[in-house]
PDB file of C-alpha atoms in Angstrom:
ATOM      1  CA  MET A   1     -18.414  26.545   6.899  1.00 66.00           C
ATOM      2  CA  SER A   2     -16.721  28.050   3.888  1.00 76.00           C
ATOM      3  CA  GLY A   3     -13.923  26.355   1.968  1.00 82.00           C
ATOM      4  CA  LYS A   4     -11.343  28.671   3.503  1.00 81.00           C
ATOM      5  CA  GLU A   5     -12.639  27.975   6.992  1.00 84.00           C
ATOM      6  CA  SER A   6     -12.550  24.243   6.353  1.00 88.00           C
ATOM      7  CA  ARG A   7      -8.925  24.433   5.141  1.00 85.00           C
ATOM      8  CA  LEU A   8      -7.961  26.492   8.190  1.00 84.00           C
ATOM      9  CA  THR A   9      -9.668  24.035  10.494  1.00 88.00           C
ATOM     10  CA  GLU A  10      -7.800  21.127   8.925  1.00 89.00           C
ATOM     11  CA  LEU A  11      -4.506  23.052   9.193  1.00 85.00           C
ATOM     12  CA  LEU A  12      -4.901  24.322  12.745  1.00 88.00           C
ATOM     13  CA  GLU A  13      -6.670  21.451  14.554  1.00 92.00           C
ATOM     14  CA  PRO A  14      -3.506  19.295  14.861  1.00 93.00           C
ATOM     15  CA  THR A  15      -1.557  22.245  16.310  1.00 90.00           C
ATOM     16  CA  ILE A  16      -4.256  23.114  18.808  1.00 93.00           C
ATOM     17  CA  SER A  17      -4.773  19.484  19.735  1.00 95.00           C
ATOM     18  CA  SER A  18      -1.021  18.974  20.297  1.00 95.00           C
ATOM     19  CA  LEU A  19      -1.184  21.784  22.858  1.00 94.00           C
ATOM     20  CA  GLY A  20      -3.940  19.919  24.739  1.00 95.00           C
ATOM     21  CA  PHE A  21      -6.961  21.920  23.557  1.00 94.00           C
ATOM     22  CA  GLU A  22      -9.958  21.352  21.263  1.00 94.00           C
ATOM     23  CA  LEU A  23     -10.830  23.746  18.448  1.00 93.00           C
ATOM     24  CA  TRP A  24     -14.630  24.111  18.685  1.00 89.00           C
ATOM     25  CA  GLY A  25     -15.094  27.001  16.291  1.00 89.00           C
ATOM     26  CA  LEU A  26     -13.515  29.737  14.230  1.00 88.00           C
ATOM     27  CA  GLU A  27     -14.602  32.886  12.513  1.00 85.00           C
ATOM     28  CA  LEU A  28     -12.898  34.128   9.369  1.00 82.00           C
ATOM     29  CA  ILE A  29     -13.886  37.620   8.364  1.00 80.00           C
ATOM     30  CA  SER A  30     -12.527  38.974   5.065  1.00 74.00           C
ATOM     31  CA  PRO A  31     -13.629  42.590   4.643  1.00 62.00           C
ATOM     32  CA  ASN A  32     -10.590  43.540   2.608  1.00 66.00           C
ATOM     33  CA  ARG A  33      -7.427  41.890   1.441  1.00 69.00           C
ATOM     34  CA  ARG A  34      -6.377  40.867   4.936  1.00 71.00           C
ATOM     35  CA  SER A  35      -8.507  38.301   6.720  1.00 75.00           C
ATOM     36  CA  THR A  36      -9.289  38.402  10.419  1.00 80.00           C
ATOM     37  CA  LEU A  37      -9.380  35.074  12.259  1.00 81.00           C
ATOM     38  CA  ARG A  38     -10.869  34.334  15.684  1.00 85.00           C
ATOM     39  CA  LEU A  39     -10.507  30.919  17.270  1.00 88.00           C
ATOM     40  CA  TYR A  40     -12.591  29.318  19.960  1.00 90.00           C
ATOM     41  CA  ILE A  41     -10.964  26.621  22.085  1.00 91.00           C
ATOM     42  CA  GLU A  42     -11.778  24.412  24.997  1.00 91.00           C
ATOM     43  CA  GLY A  43      -9.608  22.395  27.371  1.00 90.00           C
ATOM     44  CA  GLU A  44     -10.317  19.435  29.661  1.00 88.00           C
ATOM     45  CA  ASN A  45      -9.598  21.584  32.717  1.00 86.00           C
ATOM     46  CA  GLY A  46     -10.865  24.815  31.235  1.00 87.00           C
ATOM     47  CA  VAL A  47      -8.787  27.527  29.526  1.00 89.00           C
ATOM     48  CA  THR A  48      -6.835  30.343  31.099  1.00 88.00           C
ATOM     49  CA  VAL A  49      -5.782  33.622  29.545  1.00 87.00           C
ATOM     50  CA  ASP A  50      -2.228  32.204  29.386  1.00 90.00           C
ATOM     51  CA  ASP A  51      -3.551  29.185  27.510  1.00 90.00           C
ATOM     52  CA  CYS A  52      -5.192  31.480  24.964  1.00 89.00           C
ATOM     53  CA  ALA A  53      -1.940  33.388  24.519  1.00 89.00           C
ATOM     54  CA  LYS A  54       0.011  30.131  24.071  1.00 92.00           C
ATOM     55  CA  VAL A  55      -2.418  28.837  21.416  1.00 91.00           C
ATOM     56  CA  SER A  56      -2.401  32.212  19.745  1.00 87.00           C
ATOM     57  CA  ARG A  57       1.379  32.261  19.363  1.00 88.00           C
ATOM     58  CA  HIS A  58       1.522  28.736  17.953  1.00 88.00           C
ATOM     59  CA  VAL A  59      -1.422  29.179  15.634  1.00 80.00           C
ATOM     60  CA  GLU A  60      -0.297  32.477  14.230  1.00 76.00           C
ATOM     61  CA  LEU A  61       3.122  31.064  13.325  1.00 79.00           C
ATOM     62  CA  ARG A  62       1.517  27.987  11.714  1.00 73.00           C
ATOM     63  CA  ALA A  63      -1.124  29.950   9.790  1.00 64.00           C
ATOM     64  CA  ARG A  64       1.377  32.494   8.456  1.00 67.00           C
ATOM     65  CA  ARG A  65       3.761  29.752   7.230  1.00 71.00           C
ATOM     66  CA  ARG A  66       1.311  27.355   5.634  1.00 63.00           C
ATOM     67  CA  GLY A  67      -2.182  28.862   5.507  1.00 52.00           C
ATOM     68  CA  PRO A  68      -4.200  29.447   2.366  1.00 55.00           C
ATOM     69  CA  HIS A  69      -3.749  33.201   2.844  1.00 50.00           C
ATOM     70  CA  SER A  70       0.000  32.959   3.564  1.00 49.00           C
ATOM     71  CA  GLY A  71       0.610  35.950   5.715  1.00 54.00           C
ATOM     72  CA  ARG A  72      -2.622  37.785   4.935  1.00 60.00           C
ATOM     73  CA  ILE A  73      -4.267  36.424   8.121  1.00 60.00           C
ATOM     74  CA  HIS A  74      -4.535  38.598  11.192  1.00 62.00           C
ATOM     75  CA  LEU A  75      -5.254  36.465  14.228  1.00 67.00           C
ATOM     76  CA  ARG A  76      -7.735  38.634  16.128  1.00 68.00           C
ATOM     77  CA  GLY A  77      -8.029  36.379  19.137  1.00 70.00           C
ATOM     78  CA  VAL A  78      -8.262  33.024  20.845  1.00 76.00           C
ATOM     79  CA  VAL A  79     -11.297  32.710  23.057  1.00 75.00           C
ATOM     80  CA  SER A  80     -12.426  30.081  25.494  1.00 74.00           C
ATOM     81  CA  ARG A  81     -16.019  29.002  25.565  1.00 68.00           C
ATOM     82  CA  GLY A  82     -17.683  30.906  28.360  1.00 63.00           C
ATOM     83  CA  ARG A  83     -14.972  33.611  28.594  1.00 56.00           C
ATOM     84  CA  SER A  84     -15.316  37.080  27.234  1.00 48.00           C
ATOM     85  CA  VAL A  85     -11.505  37.698  27.185  1.00 48.00           C
ATOM     86  CA  VAL A  86      -9.955  37.924  23.769  1.00 49.00           C
ATOM     87  CA  VAL A  87      -6.226  37.387  23.542  1.00 46.00           C
TER      88      VAL A  87
END
């Protein structure tokens, strides 16, 4: 895991945990100036599409306010382990 990914994990884990989910992975792709972020989450009772949308809204606000890229992150999706739906 890169330094940026580690910082994002430290920043986002408490937010995701407070919503009742576990962050089990993330991808940070930086082809240009704007980074693309994809999060992988899991919940005790599984994860619905609505859960992914909820986490996405909270994480995007948090990352844009306090992340190492400060607004240059594009949250590409929140995905549940075992699901192919990207929100």
